[in-house]
XYZ file of C-alpha atoms in Angstrom:
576
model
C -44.473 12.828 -15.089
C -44.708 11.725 -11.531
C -40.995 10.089 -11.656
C -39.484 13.866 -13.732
C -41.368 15.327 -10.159
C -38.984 13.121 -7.886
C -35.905 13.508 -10.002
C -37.029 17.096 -9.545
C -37.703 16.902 -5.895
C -34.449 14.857 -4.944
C -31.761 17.386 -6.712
C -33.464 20.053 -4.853
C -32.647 18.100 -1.984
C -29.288 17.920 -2.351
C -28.495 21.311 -3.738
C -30.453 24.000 -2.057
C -32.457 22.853 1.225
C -34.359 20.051 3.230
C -37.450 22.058 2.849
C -38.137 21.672 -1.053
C -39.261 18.107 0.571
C -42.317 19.694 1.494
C -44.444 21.017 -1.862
C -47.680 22.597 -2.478
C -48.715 18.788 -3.022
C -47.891 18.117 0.999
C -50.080 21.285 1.641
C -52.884 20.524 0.113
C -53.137 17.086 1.248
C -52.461 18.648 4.914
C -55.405 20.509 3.984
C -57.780 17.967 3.169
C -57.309 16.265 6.628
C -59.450 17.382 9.575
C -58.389 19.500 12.686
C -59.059 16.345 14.794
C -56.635 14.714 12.961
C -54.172 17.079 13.383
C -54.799 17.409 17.238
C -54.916 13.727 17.681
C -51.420 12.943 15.679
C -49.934 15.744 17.547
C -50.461 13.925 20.727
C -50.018 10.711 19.622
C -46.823 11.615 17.631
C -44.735 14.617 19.123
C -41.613 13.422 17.002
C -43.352 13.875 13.899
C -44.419 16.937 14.867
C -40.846 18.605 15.489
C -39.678 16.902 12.602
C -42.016 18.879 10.707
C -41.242 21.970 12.105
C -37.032 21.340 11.295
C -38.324 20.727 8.098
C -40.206 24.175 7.433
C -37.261 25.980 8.769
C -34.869 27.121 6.284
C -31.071 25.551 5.956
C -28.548 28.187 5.564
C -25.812 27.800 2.791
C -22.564 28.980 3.486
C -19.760 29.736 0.649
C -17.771 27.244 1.918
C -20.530 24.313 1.429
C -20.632 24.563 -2.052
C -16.716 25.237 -2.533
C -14.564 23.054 -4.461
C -11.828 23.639 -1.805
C -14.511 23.245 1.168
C -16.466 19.989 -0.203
C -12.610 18.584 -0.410
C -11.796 19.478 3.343
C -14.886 17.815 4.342
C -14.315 14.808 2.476
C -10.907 14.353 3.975
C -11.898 14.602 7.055
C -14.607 11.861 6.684
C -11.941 9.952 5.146
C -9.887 9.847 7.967
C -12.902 9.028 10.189
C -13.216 6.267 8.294
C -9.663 4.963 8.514
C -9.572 5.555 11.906
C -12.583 3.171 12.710
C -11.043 1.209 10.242
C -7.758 0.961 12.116
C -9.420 0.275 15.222
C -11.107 -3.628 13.794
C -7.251 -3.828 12.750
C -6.120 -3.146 16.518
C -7.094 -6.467 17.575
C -6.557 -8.418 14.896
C -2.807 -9.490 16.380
C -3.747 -9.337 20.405
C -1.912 -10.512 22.840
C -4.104 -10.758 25.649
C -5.698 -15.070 26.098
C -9.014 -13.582 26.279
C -11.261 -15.755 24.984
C -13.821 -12.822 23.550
C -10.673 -11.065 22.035
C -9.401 -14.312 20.118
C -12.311 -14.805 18.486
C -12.920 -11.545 17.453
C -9.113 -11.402 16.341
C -10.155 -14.813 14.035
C -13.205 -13.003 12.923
C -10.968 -10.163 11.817
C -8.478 -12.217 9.735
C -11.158 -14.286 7.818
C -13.008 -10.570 7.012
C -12.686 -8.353 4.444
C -8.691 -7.459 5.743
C -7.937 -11.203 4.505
C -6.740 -9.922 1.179
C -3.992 -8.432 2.824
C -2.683 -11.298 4.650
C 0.843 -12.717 3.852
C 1.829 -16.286 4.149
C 3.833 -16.542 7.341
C 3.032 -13.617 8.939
C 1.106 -14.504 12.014
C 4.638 -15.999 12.838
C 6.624 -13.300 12.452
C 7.075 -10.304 14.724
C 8.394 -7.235 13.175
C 10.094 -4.521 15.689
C 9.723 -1.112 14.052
C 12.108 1.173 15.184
C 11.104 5.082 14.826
C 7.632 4.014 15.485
C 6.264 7.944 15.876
C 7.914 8.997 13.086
C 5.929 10.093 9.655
C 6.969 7.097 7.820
C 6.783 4.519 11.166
C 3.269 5.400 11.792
C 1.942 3.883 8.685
C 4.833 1.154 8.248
C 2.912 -0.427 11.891
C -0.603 -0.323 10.262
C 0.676 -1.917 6.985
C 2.305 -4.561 9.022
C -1.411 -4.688 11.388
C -3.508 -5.161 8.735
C -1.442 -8.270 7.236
C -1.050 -10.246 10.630
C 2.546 -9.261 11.582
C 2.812 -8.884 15.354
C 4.566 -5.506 16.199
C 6.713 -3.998 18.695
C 7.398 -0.641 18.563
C 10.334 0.575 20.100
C 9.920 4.545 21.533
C 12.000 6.819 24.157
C 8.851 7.687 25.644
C 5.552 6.280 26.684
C 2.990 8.972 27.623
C -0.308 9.678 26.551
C 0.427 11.293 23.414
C 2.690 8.590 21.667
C -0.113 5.603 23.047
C -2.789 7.274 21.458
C -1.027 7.398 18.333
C -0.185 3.758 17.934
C -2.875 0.768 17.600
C -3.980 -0.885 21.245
C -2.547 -4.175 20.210
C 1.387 -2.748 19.472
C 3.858 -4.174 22.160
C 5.392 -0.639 23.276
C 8.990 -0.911 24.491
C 10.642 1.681 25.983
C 14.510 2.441 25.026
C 16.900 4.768 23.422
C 18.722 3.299 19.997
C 21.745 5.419 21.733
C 21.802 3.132 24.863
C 22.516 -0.318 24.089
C 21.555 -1.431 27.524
C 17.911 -0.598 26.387
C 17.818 -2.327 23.229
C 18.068 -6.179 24.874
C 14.206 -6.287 25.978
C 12.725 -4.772 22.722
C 14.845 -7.305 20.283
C 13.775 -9.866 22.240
C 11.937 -12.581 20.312
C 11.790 -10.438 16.751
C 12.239 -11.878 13.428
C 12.606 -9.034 11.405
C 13.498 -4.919 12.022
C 12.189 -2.294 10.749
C 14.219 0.954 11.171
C 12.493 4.501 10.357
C 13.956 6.412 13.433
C 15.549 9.693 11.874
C 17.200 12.336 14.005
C 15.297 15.650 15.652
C 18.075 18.050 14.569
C 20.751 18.354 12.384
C 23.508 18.957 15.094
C 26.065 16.404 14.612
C 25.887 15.116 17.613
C 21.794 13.778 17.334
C 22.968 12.765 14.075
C 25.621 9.918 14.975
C 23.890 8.537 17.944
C 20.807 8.118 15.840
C 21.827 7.304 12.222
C 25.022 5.470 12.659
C 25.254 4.582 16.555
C 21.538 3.940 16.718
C 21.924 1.576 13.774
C 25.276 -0.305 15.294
C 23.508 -0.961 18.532
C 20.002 -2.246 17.340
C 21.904 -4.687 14.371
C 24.330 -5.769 18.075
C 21.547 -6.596 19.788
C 19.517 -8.253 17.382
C 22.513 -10.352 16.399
C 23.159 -11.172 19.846
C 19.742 -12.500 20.466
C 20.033 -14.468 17.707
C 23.618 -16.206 18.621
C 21.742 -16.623 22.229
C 18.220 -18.299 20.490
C 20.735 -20.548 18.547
C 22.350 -21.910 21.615
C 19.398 -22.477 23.565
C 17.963 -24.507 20.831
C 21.164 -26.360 19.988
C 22.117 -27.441 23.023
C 25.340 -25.571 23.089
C 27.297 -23.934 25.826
C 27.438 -20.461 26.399
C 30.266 -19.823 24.161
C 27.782 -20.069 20.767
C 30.162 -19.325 18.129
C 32.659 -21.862 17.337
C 36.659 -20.626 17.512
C 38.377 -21.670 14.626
C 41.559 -19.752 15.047
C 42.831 -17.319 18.033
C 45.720 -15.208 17.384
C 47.369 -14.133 20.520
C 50.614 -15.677 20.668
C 53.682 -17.106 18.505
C 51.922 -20.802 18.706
C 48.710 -19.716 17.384
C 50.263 -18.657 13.682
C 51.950 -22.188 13.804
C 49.774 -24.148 10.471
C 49.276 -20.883 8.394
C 51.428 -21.250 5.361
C 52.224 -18.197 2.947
C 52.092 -19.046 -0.671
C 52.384 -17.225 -3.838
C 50.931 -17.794 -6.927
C 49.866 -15.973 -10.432
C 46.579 -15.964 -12.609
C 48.884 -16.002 -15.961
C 50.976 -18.746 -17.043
C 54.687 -18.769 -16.647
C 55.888 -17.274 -19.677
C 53.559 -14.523 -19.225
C 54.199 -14.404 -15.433
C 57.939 -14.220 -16.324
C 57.215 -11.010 -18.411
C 55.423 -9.184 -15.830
C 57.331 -9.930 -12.933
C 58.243 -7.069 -10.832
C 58.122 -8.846 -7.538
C 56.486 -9.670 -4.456
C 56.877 -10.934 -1.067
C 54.475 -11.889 1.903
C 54.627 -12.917 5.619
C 53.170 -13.968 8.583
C 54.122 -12.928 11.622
C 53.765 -11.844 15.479
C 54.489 -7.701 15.749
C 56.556 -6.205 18.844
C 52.668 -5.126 20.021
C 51.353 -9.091 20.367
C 49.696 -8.272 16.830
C 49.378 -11.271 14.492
C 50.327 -9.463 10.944
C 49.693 -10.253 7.385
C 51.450 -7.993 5.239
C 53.678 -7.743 1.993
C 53.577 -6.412 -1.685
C 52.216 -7.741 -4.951
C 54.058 -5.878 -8.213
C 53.769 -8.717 -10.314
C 50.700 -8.391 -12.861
C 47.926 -11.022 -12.414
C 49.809 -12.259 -8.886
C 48.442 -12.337 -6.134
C 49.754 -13.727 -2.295
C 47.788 -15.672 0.490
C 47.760 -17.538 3.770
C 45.980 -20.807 4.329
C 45.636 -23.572 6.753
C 43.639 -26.576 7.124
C 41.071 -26.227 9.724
C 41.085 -28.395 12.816
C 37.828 -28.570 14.343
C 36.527 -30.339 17.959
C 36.036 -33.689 17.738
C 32.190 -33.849 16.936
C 31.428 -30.547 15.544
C 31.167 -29.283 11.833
C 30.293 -26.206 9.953
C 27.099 -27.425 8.545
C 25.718 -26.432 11.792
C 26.871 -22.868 11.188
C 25.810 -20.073 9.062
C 28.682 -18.704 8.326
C 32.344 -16.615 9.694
C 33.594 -14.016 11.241
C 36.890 -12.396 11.445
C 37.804 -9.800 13.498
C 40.885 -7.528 11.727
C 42.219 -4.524 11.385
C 43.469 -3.251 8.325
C 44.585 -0.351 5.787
C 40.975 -0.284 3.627
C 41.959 -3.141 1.374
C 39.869 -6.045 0.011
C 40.977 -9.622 0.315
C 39.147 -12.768 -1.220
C 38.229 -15.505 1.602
C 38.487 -18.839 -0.406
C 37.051 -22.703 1.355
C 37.950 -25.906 -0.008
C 35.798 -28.454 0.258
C 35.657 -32.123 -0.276
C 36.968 -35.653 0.809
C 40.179 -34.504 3.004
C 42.027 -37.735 2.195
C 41.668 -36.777 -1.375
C 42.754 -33.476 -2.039
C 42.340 -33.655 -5.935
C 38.372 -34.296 -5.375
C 37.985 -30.694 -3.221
C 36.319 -27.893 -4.866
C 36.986 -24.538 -4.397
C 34.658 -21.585 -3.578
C 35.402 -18.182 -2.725
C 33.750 -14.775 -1.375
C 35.262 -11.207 -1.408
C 35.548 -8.914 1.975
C 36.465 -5.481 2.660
C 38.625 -3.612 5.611
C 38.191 -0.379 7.118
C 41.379 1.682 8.409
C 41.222 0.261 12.144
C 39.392 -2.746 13.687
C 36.344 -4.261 12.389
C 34.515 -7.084 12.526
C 33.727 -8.990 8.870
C 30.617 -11.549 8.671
C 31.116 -13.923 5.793
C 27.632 -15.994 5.546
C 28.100 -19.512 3.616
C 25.263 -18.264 1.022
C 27.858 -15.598 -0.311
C 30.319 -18.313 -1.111
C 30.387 -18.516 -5.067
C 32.148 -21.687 -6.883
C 35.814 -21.254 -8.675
C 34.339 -23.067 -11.449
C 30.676 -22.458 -12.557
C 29.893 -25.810 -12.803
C 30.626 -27.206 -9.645
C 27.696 -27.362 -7.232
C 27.261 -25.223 -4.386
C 29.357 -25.477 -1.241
C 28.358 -27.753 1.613
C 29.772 -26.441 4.679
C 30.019 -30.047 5.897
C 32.872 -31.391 3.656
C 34.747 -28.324 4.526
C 38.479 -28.311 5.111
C 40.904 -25.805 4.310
C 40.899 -21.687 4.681
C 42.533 -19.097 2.827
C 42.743 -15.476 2.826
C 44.376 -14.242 -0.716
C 45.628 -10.696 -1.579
C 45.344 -9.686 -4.849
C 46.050 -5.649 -6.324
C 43.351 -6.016 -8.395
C 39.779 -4.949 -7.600
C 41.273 -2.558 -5.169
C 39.918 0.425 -4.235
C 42.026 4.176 -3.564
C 42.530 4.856 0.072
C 43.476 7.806 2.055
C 46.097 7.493 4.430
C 45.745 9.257 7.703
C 47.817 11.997 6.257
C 45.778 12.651 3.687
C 48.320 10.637 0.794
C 47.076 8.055 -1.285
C 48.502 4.278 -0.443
C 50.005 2.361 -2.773
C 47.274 -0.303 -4.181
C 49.895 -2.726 -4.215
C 50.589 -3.322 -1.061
C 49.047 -4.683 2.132
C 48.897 -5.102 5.807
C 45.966 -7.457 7.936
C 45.782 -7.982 11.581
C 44.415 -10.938 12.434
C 42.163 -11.015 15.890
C 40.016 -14.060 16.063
C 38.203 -16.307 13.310
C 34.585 -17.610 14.456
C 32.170 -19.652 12.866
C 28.424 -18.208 13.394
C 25.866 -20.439 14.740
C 22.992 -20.680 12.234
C 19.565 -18.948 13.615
C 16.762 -21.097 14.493
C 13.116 -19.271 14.035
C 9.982 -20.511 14.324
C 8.293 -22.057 11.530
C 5.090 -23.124 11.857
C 1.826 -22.151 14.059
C 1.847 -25.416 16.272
C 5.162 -23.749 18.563
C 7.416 -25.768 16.751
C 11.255 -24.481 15.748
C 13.070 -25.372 12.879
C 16.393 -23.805 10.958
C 15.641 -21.059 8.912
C 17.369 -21.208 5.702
C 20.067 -18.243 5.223
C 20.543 -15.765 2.901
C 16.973 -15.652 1.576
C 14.783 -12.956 3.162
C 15.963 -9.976 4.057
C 16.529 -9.622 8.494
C 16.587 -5.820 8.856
C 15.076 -2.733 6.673
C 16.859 0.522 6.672
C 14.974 3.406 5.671
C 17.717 6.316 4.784
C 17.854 9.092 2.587
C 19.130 10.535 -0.393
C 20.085 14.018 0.664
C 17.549 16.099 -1.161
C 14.866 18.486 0.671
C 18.144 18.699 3.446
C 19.390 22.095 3.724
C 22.432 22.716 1.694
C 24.490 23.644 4.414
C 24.063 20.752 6.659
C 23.419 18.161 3.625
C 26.959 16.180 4.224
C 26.911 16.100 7.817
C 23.463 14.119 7.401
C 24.385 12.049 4.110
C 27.567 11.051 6.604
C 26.158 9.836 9.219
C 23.942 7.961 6.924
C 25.964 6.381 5.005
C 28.046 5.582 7.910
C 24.783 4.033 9.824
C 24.381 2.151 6.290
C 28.121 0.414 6.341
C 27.515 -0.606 9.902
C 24.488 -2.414 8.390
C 26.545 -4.049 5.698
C 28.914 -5.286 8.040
C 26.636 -7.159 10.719
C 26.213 -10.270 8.731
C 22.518 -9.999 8.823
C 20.555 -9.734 5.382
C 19.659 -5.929 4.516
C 17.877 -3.860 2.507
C 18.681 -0.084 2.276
C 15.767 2.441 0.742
C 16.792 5.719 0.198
C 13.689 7.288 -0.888
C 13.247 11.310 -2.255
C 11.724 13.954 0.150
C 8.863 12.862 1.720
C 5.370 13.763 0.593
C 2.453 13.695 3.034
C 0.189 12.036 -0.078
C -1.660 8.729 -0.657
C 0.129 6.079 -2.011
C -0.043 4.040 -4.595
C -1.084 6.544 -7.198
C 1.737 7.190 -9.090
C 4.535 5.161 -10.627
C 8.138 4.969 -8.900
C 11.363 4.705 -10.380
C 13.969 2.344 -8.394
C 17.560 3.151 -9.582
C 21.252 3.298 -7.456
C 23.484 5.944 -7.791
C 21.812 9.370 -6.173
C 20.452 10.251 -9.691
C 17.092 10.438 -8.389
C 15.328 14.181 -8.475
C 11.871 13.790 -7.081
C 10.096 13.123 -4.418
C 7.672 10.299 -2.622
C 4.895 9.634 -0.619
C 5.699 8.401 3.020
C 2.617 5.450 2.298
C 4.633 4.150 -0.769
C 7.760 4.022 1.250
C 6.351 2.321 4.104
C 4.915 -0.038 1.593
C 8.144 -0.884 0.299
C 9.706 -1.599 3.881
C 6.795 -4.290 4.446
C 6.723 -6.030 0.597
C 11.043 -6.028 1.153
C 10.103 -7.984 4.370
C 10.175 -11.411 2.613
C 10.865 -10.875 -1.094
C 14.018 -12.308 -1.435
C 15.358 -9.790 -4.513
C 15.409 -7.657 -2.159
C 18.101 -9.279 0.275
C 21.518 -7.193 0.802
C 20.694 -4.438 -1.515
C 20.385 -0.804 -1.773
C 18.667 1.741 -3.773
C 17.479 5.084 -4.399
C 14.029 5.424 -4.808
C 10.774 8.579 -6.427
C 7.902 9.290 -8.582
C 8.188 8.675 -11.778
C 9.618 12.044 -13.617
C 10.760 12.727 -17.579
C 14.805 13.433 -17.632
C 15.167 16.821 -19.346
C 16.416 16.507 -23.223
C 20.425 15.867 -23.099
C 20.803 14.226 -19.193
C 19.206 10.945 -19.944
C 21.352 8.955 -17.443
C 19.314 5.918 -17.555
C 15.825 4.466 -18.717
C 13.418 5.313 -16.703
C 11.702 1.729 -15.723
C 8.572 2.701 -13.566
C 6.364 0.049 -11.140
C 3.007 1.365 -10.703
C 2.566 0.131 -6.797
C -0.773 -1.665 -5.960
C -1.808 -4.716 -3.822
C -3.082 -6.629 -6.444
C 1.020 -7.516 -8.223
C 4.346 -7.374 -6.482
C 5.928 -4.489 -8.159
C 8.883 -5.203 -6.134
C 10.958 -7.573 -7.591
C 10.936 -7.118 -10.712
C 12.376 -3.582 -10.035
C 14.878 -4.813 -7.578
C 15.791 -8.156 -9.900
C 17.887 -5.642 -12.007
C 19.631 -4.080 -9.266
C 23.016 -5.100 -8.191
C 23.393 -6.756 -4.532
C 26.192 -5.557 -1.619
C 25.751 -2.330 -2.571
């Protein structure tokens, strides 16, 4: 009976007021007791005494306390009391200030409760977030906090406002993604780049110097960090890439041979031939020019030479080339051979595929992208290479405007040649005891591009902003440094990880996403290697409507406890 009174006495409690605490019971037990009593506890014990009185005085109930809608508002806002003391222990965990009191604390923090975040390596890799006061940025820098990264964040402005909003132990670096003369200090000793910086307008104007110029510079800068690091650790003079071939005069295109050749045999090759012609040669302008025709089916033309490299020096201490050109938007294939060069039957062949732009532009070719002729034959060791060729073939080719507006013929070509370099390979740290290693290429994934897919933009201004995107995306592609692209679906200020997401490429995508799963995705593609030089389009899970099935839907329910990444990126196709 006693224990029904509590139950009794406790729901009162929490539905109606503090007073139901005390009963008739309290009262006559007060009334038992003697006024000496009373006098003598009330100066011996004036707390109790106003205690008693606040509890004898009615609580008032308001509409709003017992409201669905109210109770919801008030749990939110404890919520995000919560996190925000919770963000604070994370503030310190990645100090750094030598203060003994701080380190400790900071050691305290990672063997806590926030251990279960931690990712192997981390402590040892500094992550620049760029867009760092933006609604996905914000929680990208606690994500990255709370499993040991260190963090730079990279803002235009420094006052009170943006330092409040960002944890005490974020490196802030001022600079403008527009100004490249900015960018030097805030690259500085980063590993990876995060890049969430979106544009405060649609004018076209913000939108190039932001999404495509602000991409350029920051990939510029962190490449040129990089080439410097590699030097410094190598040993090497100032010049850090190695020049395999200059083209600036008539001596320079002495070695390249022009050679034709077809994929059928001859009596096919007979049937289909309708012609074609190359050469190699130095234009009226000083330009060294590739250019000629293909008609014949399956044939295909190409220059080659064999390389000559200083005495002492081989490509095994390189990660890869780069060729500066200019073309007319075609693709050519970049084939090495490889092997004993006294003994050319015992070379193997392997090849990788690059693509032009009408005008100048600078192609990185990393080693990793080199594929075998045959399947069989093992993978390319830069060491035992010899040889170089660049092949034209009509196939694979993609339509091109001319600057007119006409289509160009497929068959036909035209490459200026600039400069080919080989790219020193990028030493990183590897291990807590301030030791430096080489980091093996092509496995992680060096910068994250957050970008979008074009819905939630207003109609009207939707192609000036998917331009300048997917403009600020190609630059990307063409740095040489391992990417991944997200183009999630409007953002959604909701918590993540409650719903599943659907990874796909090819802007079929119709919903939208929470800016928490996003930013979850830029840290998890930090170091899972399916996610390396792709790109994809990114929602919530959502039903196609009966008839426009365009795919299966394959969703990944996000959640700390599996890496829902890659196996939905393992499907995906890479350099896209």
């Amino acid at each position: 009976m006693n224990a029904c009174k509590w139950h009794h006495c406790r729901r009162g409690q929490m539905i109606v007021t503090k007073a139901s605490s005390s009963g008739s019971g309290n009262k006559e037990k007060a009334g038992k007791r003697s006024t000496n009593t009373k006098k003598s506890n009330t100066n011996t014990n004036p707390d109790a005494l106003t205690q008693q009185q606040q509890q004898q005085q009615p609580v008032s109930i308001s509409l709003d306390d017992v409201n669905p809608v109210g109770l919801g508002r008030k749990s939110r806002q404890i919520f995000d009391e919560v996190w925000r003391k919770f963000s604070g222990l994370g503030q310190i965990s990645r100090t750094t200030r030598a203060d003994d009191k701080e380190s400790l604390d900071a050691l305290l923090i990672r063997e806590g409760p926030m251990c279960e975040f931690a990712i192997p390596g981390a402590q040892n890799t500094t992550v620049l977030v760029v867009g760092a006061t933006s609604r996905i940025g914000r929680i990208v820098i606690r994500k990255l906090m709370l499993r040991g990264y260190s963090v730079k964040a990279l803002v235009r402005k420094a006052d009170q406002e943006v330092v409040d909003m960002l944890p005490r132990s974020v490196e802030i670096v001022l600079g403008d993604v527009g100004d490249p003369c900015t960018l030097k200090a805030a690259v500085e000793n980063c590993n990876k780049i995060i890049y969430c910086a979106t544009a405060r307008s649609t004018i076209t104007g913000d939108l190039f110097r932001v999404d495509y110029q602000g991409v350029y510079n920051v990939t510029k800068a962190f490449q040129d960090f990089n080439n410097k690091l590699a030097q410094l650790r190598a040993g090497k003079s100032s010049k850090s890439k190695l020049l395999l071939a200059k083209f600036k005069s008539a001596d320079s295109l002495n070695g390249w041979e022009v050679r034709q050749g077809t994929y059928f045999q001859d009596v096919v090759a007979f049937k289909y031939d309708a012609g074609m012609d190359a050469k190699f040669e130095l234009s009226e302008t000083g330009d060294a020019v590739f250019s000629g025709y293909v008609f014949t089916r399956g044939g295909y033309v190409e220059l080659s030479k064999k390389l000559s490299l200083p005495l002492g020096c081989t490509l095994d201490r390189y990660e890869g080339l780069v060729l500066s050109v200019g073309g007319n938007g075609r693709s050519y294939v970049l084939i090495l051979e490889a092997g004993p060069s006294a003994d050319r039957s015992q070379s193997k062949l392997y090849f990788a595929r690059f693509s032009t732009k009408v005008g100048f532009c600078r192609v990185r070719v990393p080693f990793s992208s080199f594929r075998p002729v045959k399947p069989d034959d093992p993978p390319m060791d830069p060491f035992l290479v010899h040889t170089m060729t660049i092949r034209f073939e009509p196939r694979r080719q993609r339509p091109v405007e001319g600057p007119s507006g006409a289509k160009q013929d497929l068959r036909s070509f035209k490459l200026i040649l600039e400069y080919i370099k080989a790219l020193p390979t990028i030493f990183s740290r590897v291990s807590s005891c301030e030791s430096w290693g080489r980091v093996e290429t092509g496995q992680e994934t060096d910068f994250v591009l957050v970008s979008c897919t074009g819905l939630g933009v207003e109609p009207s201004r939707r192609e000036q902003v998917l331009k300048a995107k997917r403009d600020g995306e190609d630059s990307l592609r063409r740095s040489g440094l391992g990417y991944t692209i997200i183009r999630p679906g409007p953002l959604k200020e909701e918590p993540g990880g409650q719903r599943a997401l659907i990874f796909d490429q090819g802007n079929r995508i119709t919903q939208g996403i929470s800016c928490a799963d996003v930013a979850d995705i830029c840290v998890k593609a930090l170091h899972d290697s399916t996610a390396r030089n792709k790109s994809f389009d990114v929602c919530y899970e959502y039903v196609s409507e009966q008839g426009k099935e365009l795919y299966e839907l394959v969703a990944h329910l996000p959640d700390k406890a599996n890496n829902y990444l890659t196996p939905a990126l393992s499907v995906l196709e890479k350099n896209t």
